[in-house]
Amino acid sequence: MMTEALVATLVITALAFTGIWLINVMTRNAGVIDYYWGPGFAVIAIVHLLMRGNGTVFEWILTGAITFWALRLAQHLVRRHHASHAEDGRYAAMRESGGASYWWASLFQVFLLQAALLWLIAAPVHVAFGNALPVNEALFGFGIAMFVVGLFIEWVADYQLATGKEDIPEDDRGGTLFTSGLWGISRHPNYVGEMILWWGLAIAAFAMSGNPIALAGPMLLCAVMIGVSIPLTEQHLAKTRASYADYQNRVPMLFSFGGAAPRGREIEETRG
């Protein structure tokens, strides 16, 4: 059953991203790919749960946690994308450099690549279902608590950035920075929250399965965020925000105990 579920979730994920790619071809806006980042994990969890049959209470809790996070993140990204009225700067740069063949190459370079990453990062979900071993309830509870902490950090970071943007005159939104709240102690607090919540999910999945492969998901997620997503985001921001270099010097990339930076304006947020 595990093999069938792995194949089914891989096929569903690939088909979903191919469909999103077709939307991108028609709209010339690759930012729509972000809509499925959270929901893609929820779909994988639900498929595992349905193929498992009668899920245990721990499987239902894990699926519920992933689905709640996915819906919240999707709602935030859809709202942010529609408010921006423009394609994500990273994808726009790729489109410009890709030339006439970008529409086809992007299927592999952007969409199916992210499909593969999503499926691999979902390692905790893949191993959590269908195990006969007794669940380590204390460790499971710790993992879910860690998930809640990460979700709270991500939610607050998104809320602070969104409300901060509303205080900025529309004509001034293109070149200002928001450096209050969590954004004063981390340049990417939303990513910090997502990393923490995925480590929580991995710990909960390990408590359910005893399988260390569960930990491979957040390890890959952290590697992609730190090695790819954040550098691409910061390259774009450095080109479009004159004060971003100073912000980089004052505020750490992920986290610091040094306190908040002075009140600023807005920093553009992207998600890879």
PDB file of C-alpha atoms in Angstrom:
ATOM      1  CA  MET A   1       0.000   0.000   0.000  1.00  0.00           C
ATOM      2  CA  MET A   2       2.877   2.372   0.755  1.00  0.00           C
ATOM      3  CA  THR A   3       4.320   1.974  -2.751  1.00  0.00           C
ATOM      4  CA  GLU A   4       0.931   2.623  -4.342  1.00  0.00           C
ATOM      5  CA  ALA A   5       0.464   5.754  -2.245  1.00  0.00           C
ATOM      6  CA  LEU A   6       3.918   7.049  -3.147  1.00  0.00           C
ATOM      7  CA  VAL A   7       3.259   6.561  -6.861  1.00  0.00           C
ATOM      8  CA  ALA A   8      -0.226   8.062  -6.609  1.00  0.00           C
ATOM      9  CA  THR A   9       0.970  11.190  -4.784  1.00  0.00           C
ATOM     10  CA  LEU A  10       3.865  11.667  -7.206  1.00  0.00           C
ATOM     11  CA  VAL A  11       1.574  11.418 -10.245  1.00  0.00           C
ATOM     12  CA  ILE A  12      -1.025  13.735  -8.716  1.00  0.00           C
ATOM     13  CA  THR A  13       1.630  16.301  -7.811  1.00  0.00           C
ATOM     14  CA  ALA A  14       3.185  16.223 -11.284  1.00  0.00           C
ATOM     15  CA  LEU A  15      -0.220  16.559 -12.965  1.00  0.00           C
ATOM     16  CA  ALA A  16      -1.207  19.439 -10.686  1.00  0.00           C
ATOM     17  CA  PHE A  17       1.960  21.397 -11.479  1.00  0.00           C
ATOM     18  CA  THR A  18       1.569  20.672 -15.186  1.00  0.00           C
ATOM     19  CA  GLY A  19      -1.932  22.125 -15.018  1.00  0.00           C
ATOM     20  CA  ILE A  20      -0.593  25.193 -13.199  1.00  0.00           C
ATOM     21  CA  TRP A  21       2.068  25.508 -15.897  1.00  0.00           C
ATOM     22  CA  LEU A  22      -0.691  25.671 -18.533  1.00  0.00           C
ATOM     23  CA  ILE A  23      -2.319  28.488 -16.561  1.00  0.00           C
ATOM     24  CA  ASN A  24       1.043  30.245 -16.528  1.00  0.00           C
ATOM     25  CA  VAL A  25       1.333  29.873 -20.301  1.00  0.00           C
ATOM     26  CA  MET A  26      -2.082  31.482 -20.776  1.00  0.00           C
ATOM     27  CA  THR A  27      -1.625  34.276 -18.219  1.00  0.00           C
ATOM     28  CA  ARG A  28       2.146  34.859 -18.508  1.00  0.00           C
ATOM     29  CA  ASN A  29       2.340  34.874 -14.722  1.00  0.00           C
ATOM     30  CA  ALA A  30       4.373  32.086 -13.109  1.00  0.00           C
ATOM     31  CA  GLY A  31       3.488  33.400  -9.657  1.00  0.00           C
ATOM     32  CA  VAL A  32       0.386  31.206  -9.716  1.00  0.00           C
ATOM     33  CA  ILE A  33       2.697  28.314  -8.831  1.00  0.00           C
ATOM     34  CA  ASP A  34       2.818  29.576  -5.240  1.00  0.00           C
ATOM     35  CA  TYR A  35      -0.902  28.943  -4.822  1.00  0.00           C
ATOM     36  CA  TYR A  36      -0.298  25.201  -4.729  1.00  0.00           C
ATOM     37  CA  TRP A  37       2.755  25.142  -2.457  1.00  0.00           C
ATOM     38  CA  GLY A  38       0.769  24.617   0.753  1.00  0.00           C
ATOM     39  CA  PRO A  39      -2.238  22.773  -0.695  1.00  0.00           C
ATOM     40  CA  GLY A  40       0.082  20.338  -2.465  1.00  0.00           C
ATOM     41  CA  PHE A  41       1.208  18.943   0.883  1.00  0.00           C
ATOM     42  CA  ALA A  42      -2.370  18.742   2.117  1.00  0.00           C
ATOM     43  CA  VAL A  43      -3.373  16.781  -1.000  1.00  0.00           C
ATOM     44  CA  ILE A  44      -0.524  14.327  -0.396  1.00  0.00           C
ATOM     45  CA  ALA A  45      -1.586  13.846   3.235  1.00  0.00           C
ATOM     46  CA  ILE A  46      -5.232  13.341   2.296  1.00  0.00           C
ATOM     47  CA  VAL A  47      -4.339  10.805  -0.415  1.00  0.00           C
ATOM     48  CA  HIS A  48      -2.250   8.842   2.078  1.00  0.00           C
ATOM     49  CA  LEU A  49      -5.059   8.974   4.615  1.00  0.00           C
ATOM     50  CA  LEU A  50      -7.710   7.829   2.132  1.00  0.00           C
ATOM     51  CA  MET A  51      -5.560   5.001   0.814  1.00  0.00           C
ATOM     52  CA  ARG A  52      -4.766   3.999   4.380  1.00  0.00           C
ATOM     53  CA  GLY A  53      -8.459   3.499   5.147  1.00  0.00           C
ATOM     54  CA  ASN A  54      -9.387   3.929   8.787  1.00  0.00           C
ATOM     55  CA  GLY A  55      -6.816   6.459   9.964  1.00  0.00           C
ATOM     56  CA  THR A  56      -5.640   6.616  13.541  1.00  0.00           C
ATOM     57  CA  VAL A  57      -6.197   9.700  15.683  1.00  0.00           C
ATOM     58  CA  PHE A  58      -2.541  10.642  15.175  1.00  0.00           C
ATOM     59  CA  GLU A  59      -2.885  10.394  11.390  1.00  0.00           C
ATOM     60  CA  TRP A  60      -5.969  12.599  11.515  1.00  0.00           C
ATOM     61  CA  ILE A  61      -4.200  15.164  13.702  1.00  0.00           C
ATOM     62  CA  LEU A  62      -1.212  15.281  11.357  1.00  0.00           C
ATOM     63  CA  THR A  63      -3.449  15.619   8.302  1.00  0.00           C
ATOM     64  CA  GLY A  64      -5.515  18.319  10.002  1.00  0.00           C
ATOM     65  CA  ALA A  65      -2.422  20.302  10.972  1.00  0.00           C
ATOM     66  CA  ILE A  66      -1.007  20.194   7.435  1.00  0.00           C
ATOM     67  CA  THR A  67      -4.364  21.104   5.887  1.00  0.00           C
ATOM     68  CA  PHE A  68      -4.902  24.064   8.243  1.00  0.00           C
ATOM     69  CA  TRP A  69      -1.432  25.425   7.494  1.00  0.00           C
ATOM     70  CA  ALA A  70      -1.913  24.860   3.750  1.00  0.00           C
ATOM     71  CA  LEU A  71      -5.233  26.702   3.588  1.00  0.00           C
ATOM     72  CA  ARG A  72      -3.936  29.640   5.609  1.00  0.00           C
ATOM     73  CA  LEU A  73      -0.821  29.948   3.455  1.00  0.00           C
ATOM     74  CA  ALA A  74      -2.769  29.643   0.199  1.00  0.00           C
ATOM     75  CA  GLN A  75      -5.231  32.326   1.287  1.00  0.00           C
ATOM     76  CA  HIS A  76      -2.370  34.662   2.165  1.00  0.00           C
ATOM     77  CA  LEU A  77      -0.474  34.070  -1.084  1.00  0.00           C
ATOM     78  CA  VAL A  78      -3.552  34.465  -3.285  1.00  0.00           C
ATOM     79  CA  ARG A  79      -4.447  37.746  -1.570  1.00  0.00           C
ATOM     80  CA  ARG A  80      -0.863  39.029  -1.824  1.00  0.00           C
ATOM     81  CA  HIS A  81      -0.542  38.025  -5.462  1.00  0.00           C
ATOM     82  CA  HIS A  82      -3.759  39.772  -6.485  1.00  0.00           C
ATOM     83  CA  ALA A  83      -2.777  42.897  -4.555  1.00  0.00           C
ATOM     84  CA  SER A  84       0.615  43.118  -6.268  1.00  0.00           C
ATOM     85  CA  HIS A  85      -0.822  43.350  -9.834  1.00  0.00           C
ATOM     86  CA  ALA A  86       2.513  42.031 -11.136  1.00  0.00           C
ATOM     87  CA  GLU A  87       4.411  38.794 -11.586  1.00  0.00           C
ATOM     88  CA  ASP A  88       6.879  37.774  -8.868  1.00  0.00           C
ATOM     89  CA  GLY A  89      10.144  39.556  -9.675  1.00  0.00           C
ATOM     90  CA  ARG A  90      12.155  36.331  -9.647  1.00  0.00           C
ATOM     91  CA  TYR A  91       9.920  34.677 -12.223  1.00  0.00           C
ATOM     92  CA  ALA A  92       9.783  37.864 -14.299  1.00  0.00           C
ATOM     93  CA  ALA A  93      13.594  37.876 -14.450  1.00  0.00           C
ATOM     94  CA  MET A  94      13.626  34.210 -15.494  1.00  0.00           C
ATOM     95  CA  ARG A  95      11.033  34.924 -18.180  1.00  0.00           C
ATOM     96  CA  GLU A  96      13.075  37.814 -19.531  1.00  0.00           C
ATOM     97  CA  SER A  97      16.332  35.856 -19.595  1.00  0.00           C
ATOM     98  CA  GLY A  98      14.648  32.721 -20.977  1.00  0.00           C
ATOM     99  CA  GLY A  99      13.601  34.354 -24.208  1.00  0.00           C
ATOM    100  CA  ALA A 100      11.103  32.847 -26.628  1.00  0.00           C
ATOM    101  CA  SER A 101      11.593  29.290 -25.336  1.00  0.00           C
ATOM    102  CA  TYR A 102      10.831  30.147 -21.713  1.00  0.00           C
ATOM    103  CA  TRP A 103       7.187  29.071 -22.002  1.00  0.00           C
ATOM    104  CA  TRP A 104       8.293  25.489 -22.716  1.00  0.00           C
ATOM    105  CA  ALA A 105      11.495  25.365 -20.661  1.00  0.00           C
ATOM    106  CA  SER A 106       9.682  26.670 -17.606  1.00  0.00           C
ATOM    107  CA  LEU A 107       7.674  23.428 -17.413  1.00  0.00           C
ATOM    108  CA  PHE A 108      10.876  21.632 -16.422  1.00  0.00           C
ATOM    109  CA  GLN A 109      12.967  24.429 -14.894  1.00  0.00           C
ATOM    110  CA  VAL A 110      10.232  25.816 -12.647  1.00  0.00           C
ATOM    111  CA  PHE A 111       7.054  23.752 -12.453  1.00  0.00           C
ATOM    112  CA  LEU A 112       8.092  20.103 -12.530  1.00  0.00           C
ATOM    113  CA  LEU A 113      11.202  20.964 -10.508  1.00  0.00           C
ATOM    114  CA  GLN A 114       9.006  22.410  -7.765  1.00  0.00           C
ATOM    115  CA  ALA A 115       6.694  19.403  -8.062  1.00  0.00           C
ATOM    116  CA  ALA A 116       9.638  17.101  -7.349  1.00  0.00           C
ATOM    117  CA  LEU A 117      10.819  19.274  -4.452  1.00  0.00           C
ATOM    118  CA  LEU A 118       7.355  19.388  -2.909  1.00  0.00           C
ATOM    119  CA  TRP A 119       6.980  15.615  -3.121  1.00  0.00           C
ATOM    120  CA  LEU A 120      10.414  15.035  -1.578  1.00  0.00           C
ATOM    121  CA  ILE A 121       9.922  17.608   1.184  1.00  0.00           C
ATOM    122  CA  ALA A 122       6.710  15.752   2.035  1.00  0.00           C
ATOM    123  CA  ALA A 123       8.868  12.878   3.350  1.00  0.00           C
ATOM    124  CA  PRO A 124       7.349  13.192   6.858  1.00  0.00           C
ATOM    125  CA  VAL A 125       3.904  12.699   5.352  1.00  0.00           C
ATOM    126  CA  HIS A 126       4.988   9.714   3.274  1.00  0.00           C
ATOM    127  CA  VAL A 127       6.331   7.780   6.258  1.00  0.00           C
ATOM    128  CA  ALA A 128       3.738   8.753   8.860  1.00  0.00           C
ATOM    129  CA  PHE A 129       0.851   6.630   7.604  1.00  0.00           C
ATOM    130  CA  GLY A 130       0.207   2.931   7.877  1.00  0.00           C
ATOM    131  CA  ASN A 131       2.718   1.996  10.566  1.00  0.00           C
ATOM    132  CA  ALA A 132       1.999  -0.729  13.107  1.00  0.00           C
ATOM    133  CA  LEU A 133       4.521   0.540  15.660  1.00  0.00           C
ATOM    134  CA  PRO A 134       3.267   2.138  18.895  1.00  0.00           C
ATOM    135  CA  VAL A 135       3.303   5.931  18.667  1.00  0.00           C
ATOM    136  CA  ASN A 136       5.623   7.834  20.985  1.00  0.00           C
ATOM    137  CA  GLU A 137       2.892  10.115  22.271  1.00  0.00           C
ATOM    138  CA  ALA A 138       5.191  12.504  24.155  1.00  0.00           C
ATOM    139  CA  LEU A 139       7.410  13.025  21.119  1.00  0.00           C
ATOM    140  CA  PHE A 140       4.358  13.373  18.887  1.00  0.00           C
ATOM    141  CA  GLY A 141       2.963  16.066  21.188  1.00  0.00           C
ATOM    142  CA  PHE A 142       6.295  17.888  21.161  1.00  0.00           C
ATOM    143  CA  GLY A 143       6.331  17.832  17.361  1.00  0.00           C
ATOM    144  CA  ILE A 144       2.814  19.224  17.100  1.00  0.00           C
ATOM    145  CA  ALA A 145       3.649  21.926  19.656  1.00  0.00           C
ATOM    146  CA  MET A 146       6.693  22.858  17.570  1.00  0.00           C
ATOM    147  CA  PHE A 147       4.458  22.968  14.495  1.00  0.00           C
ATOM    148  CA  VAL A 148       2.104  25.392  16.289  1.00  0.00           C
ATOM    149  CA  VAL A 149       5.016  27.661  17.241  1.00  0.00           C
ATOM    150  CA  GLY A 150       6.275  27.747  13.651  1.00  0.00           C
ATOM    151  CA  LEU A 151       2.773  28.367  12.294  1.00  0.00           C
ATOM    152  CA  PHE A 152       2.330  31.264  14.722  1.00  0.00           C
ATOM    153  CA  ILE A 153       5.642  32.850  13.671  1.00  0.00           C
ATOM    154  CA  GLU A 154       4.818  32.516   9.970  1.00  0.00           C
ATOM    155  CA  TRP A 155       1.289  33.843  10.471  1.00  0.00           C
ATOM    156  CA  VAL A 156       2.443  36.869  12.509  1.00  0.00           C
ATOM    157  CA  ALA A 157       5.205  37.668  10.010  1.00  0.00           C
ATOM    158  CA  ASP A 158       2.746  37.591   7.109  1.00  0.00           C
ATOM    159  CA  TYR A 159       0.217  39.693   9.044  1.00  0.00           C
ATOM    160  CA  GLN A 160       2.788  42.304  10.063  1.00  0.00           C
ATOM    161  CA  LEU A 161       4.037  42.684   6.506  1.00  0.00           C
ATOM    162  CA  ALA A 162       0.525  42.890   5.040  1.00  0.00           C
ATOM    163  CA  THR A 163      -0.704  45.474   7.552  1.00  0.00           C
ATOM    164  CA  GLY A 164       2.545  47.423   7.272  1.00  0.00           C
ATOM    165  CA  LYS A 165       2.018  47.731   3.535  1.00  0.00           C
ATOM    166  CA  GLU A 166      -1.428  49.257   4.081  1.00  0.00           C
ATOM    167  CA  ASP A 167       0.142  52.169   6.006  1.00  0.00           C
ATOM    168  CA  ILE A 168       2.368  53.124   3.093  1.00  0.00           C
ATOM    169  CA  PRO A 169       1.173  55.590   0.438  1.00  0.00           C
ATOM    170  CA  GLU A 170       0.639  53.690  -2.788  1.00  0.00           C
ATOM    171  CA  ASP A 171       3.139  55.800  -4.709  1.00  0.00           C
ATOM    172  CA  ASP A 172       5.827  55.009  -2.111  1.00  0.00           C
ATOM    173  CA  ARG A 173       5.436  51.221  -1.977  1.00  0.00           C
ATOM    174  CA  GLY A 174       8.010  50.387  -4.607  1.00  0.00           C
ATOM    175  CA  GLY A 175      11.150  51.418  -2.734  1.00  0.00           C
ATOM    176  CA  THR A 176      10.583  51.333   1.012  1.00  0.00           C
ATOM    177  CA  LEU A 177      11.364  48.744   3.657  1.00  0.00           C
ATOM    178  CA  PHE A 178       9.318  47.380   6.534  1.00  0.00           C
ATOM    179  CA  THR A 179      11.595  46.556   9.448  1.00  0.00           C
ATOM    180  CA  SER A 180       9.292  46.397  12.448  1.00  0.00           C
ATOM    181  CA  GLY A 181       8.171  43.451  14.562  1.00  0.00           C
ATOM    182  CA  LEU A 182       9.580  40.104  13.495  1.00  0.00           C
ATOM    183  CA  TRP A 183      11.069  41.771  10.417  1.00  0.00           C
ATOM    184  CA  GLY A 184      13.365  43.698  12.759  1.00  0.00           C
ATOM    185  CA  ILE A 185      15.021  40.549  14.096  1.00  0.00           C
ATOM    186  CA  SER A 186      14.982  38.503  10.883  1.00  0.00           C
ATOM    187  CA  ARG A 187      15.005  39.419   7.217  1.00  0.00           C
ATOM    188  CA  HIS A 188      12.853  36.349   6.510  1.00  0.00           C
ATOM    189  CA  PRO A 189      10.726  35.520   9.582  1.00  0.00           C
ATOM    190  CA  ASN A 190       8.109  33.850   7.391  1.00  0.00           C
ATOM    191  CA  TYR A 191      10.732  31.347   6.252  1.00  0.00           C
ATOM    192  CA  VAL A 192      11.874  30.861   9.859  1.00  0.00           C
ATOM    193  CA  GLY A 193       8.316  29.956  10.818  1.00  0.00           C
ATOM    194  CA  GLU A 194       7.954  27.545   7.920  1.00  0.00           C
ATOM    195  CA  MET A 195      11.210  25.797   8.761  1.00  0.00           C
ATOM    196  CA  ILE A 196      10.190  25.386  12.402  1.00  0.00           C
ATOM    197  CA  LEU A 197       6.737  24.052  11.591  1.00  0.00           C
ATOM    198  CA  TRP A 198       8.169  21.500   9.156  1.00  0.00           C
ATOM    199  CA  TRP A 199      10.662  20.286  11.743  1.00  0.00           C
ATOM    200  CA  GLY A 200       7.688  19.902  14.071  1.00  0.00           C
ATOM    201  CA  LEU A 201       5.786  17.865  11.517  1.00  0.00           C
ATOM    202  CA  ALA A 202       8.875  15.717  10.902  1.00  0.00           C
ATOM    203  CA  ILE A 203       9.292  15.028  14.618  1.00  0.00           C
ATOM    204  CA  ALA A 204       5.612  14.098  14.884  1.00  0.00           C
ATOM    205  CA  ALA A 205       5.944  11.795  11.860  1.00  0.00           C
ATOM    206  CA  PHE A 206       9.054  10.201  13.349  1.00  0.00           C
ATOM    207  CA  ALA A 207       7.135   9.606  16.581  1.00  0.00           C
ATOM    208  CA  MET A 208       4.448   7.840  14.523  1.00  0.00           C
ATOM    209  CA  SER A 209       6.761   5.757  12.343  1.00  0.00           C
ATOM    210  CA  GLY A 210      10.191   5.518  13.924  1.00  0.00           C
ATOM    211  CA  ASN A 211      11.522   6.188  10.427  1.00  0.00           C
ATOM    212  CA  PRO A 212      14.383   8.740  10.251  1.00  0.00           C
ATOM    213  CA  ILE A 213      13.469   9.474   6.629  1.00  0.00           C
ATOM    214  CA  ALA A 214      10.840  11.767   8.136  1.00  0.00           C
ATOM    215  CA  LEU A 215      13.649  14.196   8.983  1.00  0.00           C
ATOM    216  CA  ALA A 216      14.810  14.380   5.357  1.00  0.00           C
ATOM    217  CA  GLY A 217      11.849  16.619   4.461  1.00  0.00           C
ATOM    218  CA  PRO A 218      12.735  19.636   6.607  1.00  0.00           C
ATOM    219  CA  MET A 219      16.426  19.135   5.887  1.00  0.00           C
ATOM    220  CA  LEU A 220      15.723  19.533   2.161  1.00  0.00           C
ATOM    221  CA  LEU A 221      13.336  22.427   2.823  1.00  0.00           C
ATOM    222  CA  CYS A 222      15.991  24.311   4.813  1.00  0.00           C
ATOM    223  CA  ALA A 223      18.605  23.615   2.134  1.00  0.00           C
ATOM    224  CA  VAL A 224      16.349  24.946  -0.640  1.00  0.00           C
ATOM    225  CA  MET A 225      15.313  28.034   1.324  1.00  0.00           C
ATOM    226  CA  ILE A 226      18.805  28.951   2.493  1.00  0.00           C
ATOM    227  CA  GLY A 227      20.608  27.941  -0.695  1.00  0.00           C
ATOM    228  CA  VAL A 228      18.130  29.011  -3.375  1.00  0.00           C
ATOM    229  CA  SER A 229      14.957  30.856  -2.333  1.00  0.00           C
ATOM    230  CA  ILE A 230      16.499  33.412   0.021  1.00  0.00           C
ATOM    231  CA  PRO A 231      19.471  34.291  -2.246  1.00  0.00           C
ATOM    232  CA  LEU A 232      17.149  34.801  -5.240  1.00  0.00           C
ATOM    233  CA  THR A 233      14.805  36.911  -3.132  1.00  0.00           C
ATOM    234  CA  GLU A 234      17.623  39.056  -1.788  1.00  0.00           C
ATOM    235  CA  GLN A 235      19.171  39.545  -5.213  1.00  0.00           C
ATOM    236  CA  HIS A 236      15.852  40.918  -6.426  1.00  0.00           C
ATOM    237  CA  LEU A 237      15.382  43.129  -3.365  1.00  0.00           C
ATOM    238  CA  ALA A 238      18.913  44.500  -3.577  1.00  0.00           C
ATOM    239  CA  LYS A 239      18.160  45.673  -7.124  1.00  0.00           C
ATOM    240  CA  THR A 240      14.780  47.218  -6.282  1.00  0.00           C
ATOM    241  CA  ARG A 241      15.291  48.587  -2.730  1.00  0.00           C
ATOM    242  CA  ALA A 242      18.028  51.193  -2.311  1.00  0.00           C
ATOM    243  CA  SER A 243      18.243  50.683   1.463  1.00  0.00           C
ATOM    244  CA  TYR A 244      18.308  46.890   1.361  1.00  0.00           C
ATOM    245  CA  ALA A 245      22.097  46.651   1.713  1.00  0.00           C
ATOM    246  CA  ASP A 246      21.908  48.567   4.984  1.00  0.00           C
ATOM    247  CA  TYR A 247      19.061  46.311   6.129  1.00  0.00           C
ATOM    248  CA  GLN A 248      21.226  43.269   5.366  1.00  0.00           C
ATOM    249  CA  ASN A 249      24.030  44.709   7.494  1.00  0.00           C
ATOM    250  CA  ARG A 250      21.747  45.406  10.457  1.00  0.00           C
ATOM    251  CA  VAL A 251      19.414  42.409  10.508  1.00  0.00           C
ATOM    252  CA  PRO A 252      20.402  38.726  10.272  1.00  0.00           C
ATOM    253  CA  MET A 253      19.039  36.558   7.487  1.00  0.00           C
ATOM    254  CA  LEU A 254      17.121  34.186   9.762  1.00  0.00           C
ATOM    255  CA  PHE A 255      17.167  34.994  13.465  1.00  0.00           C
ATOM    256  CA  SER A 256      18.834  37.042  16.195  1.00  0.00           C
ATOM    257  CA  PHE A 257      18.338  37.834  19.856  1.00  0.00           C
ATOM    258  CA  GLY A 258      19.574  41.356  19.261  1.00  0.00           C
ATOM    259  CA  GLY A 259      16.196  43.073  19.238  1.00  0.00           C
ATOM    260  CA  ALA A 260      14.212  44.927  16.619  1.00  0.00           C
ATOM    261  CA  ALA A 261      15.577  47.379  14.125  1.00  0.00           C
ATOM    262  CA  PRO A 262      14.160  50.912  13.920  1.00  0.00           C
ATOM    263  CA  ARG A 263      10.732  51.399  12.425  1.00  0.00           C
ATOM    264  CA  GLY A 264      10.840  51.267   8.627  1.00  0.00           C
ATOM    265  CA  ARG A 265       8.355  50.759   5.872  1.00  0.00           C
ATOM    266  CA  GLU A 266       8.010  47.714   3.672  1.00  0.00           C
ATOM    267  CA  ILE A 267      10.054  44.792   2.430  1.00  0.00           C
ATOM    268  CA  GLU A 268       8.741  42.815  -0.526  1.00  0.00           C
ATOM    269  CA  GLU A 269       8.055  39.185   0.419  1.00  0.00           C
ATOM    270  CA  THR A 270       8.483  36.254  -1.935  1.00  0.00           C
ATOM    271  CA  ARG A 271       8.170  32.540  -1.485  1.00  0.00           C
ATOM    272  CA  GLY A 272       9.997  29.858  -3.346  1.00  0.00           C
TER     273      GLY A 272
END
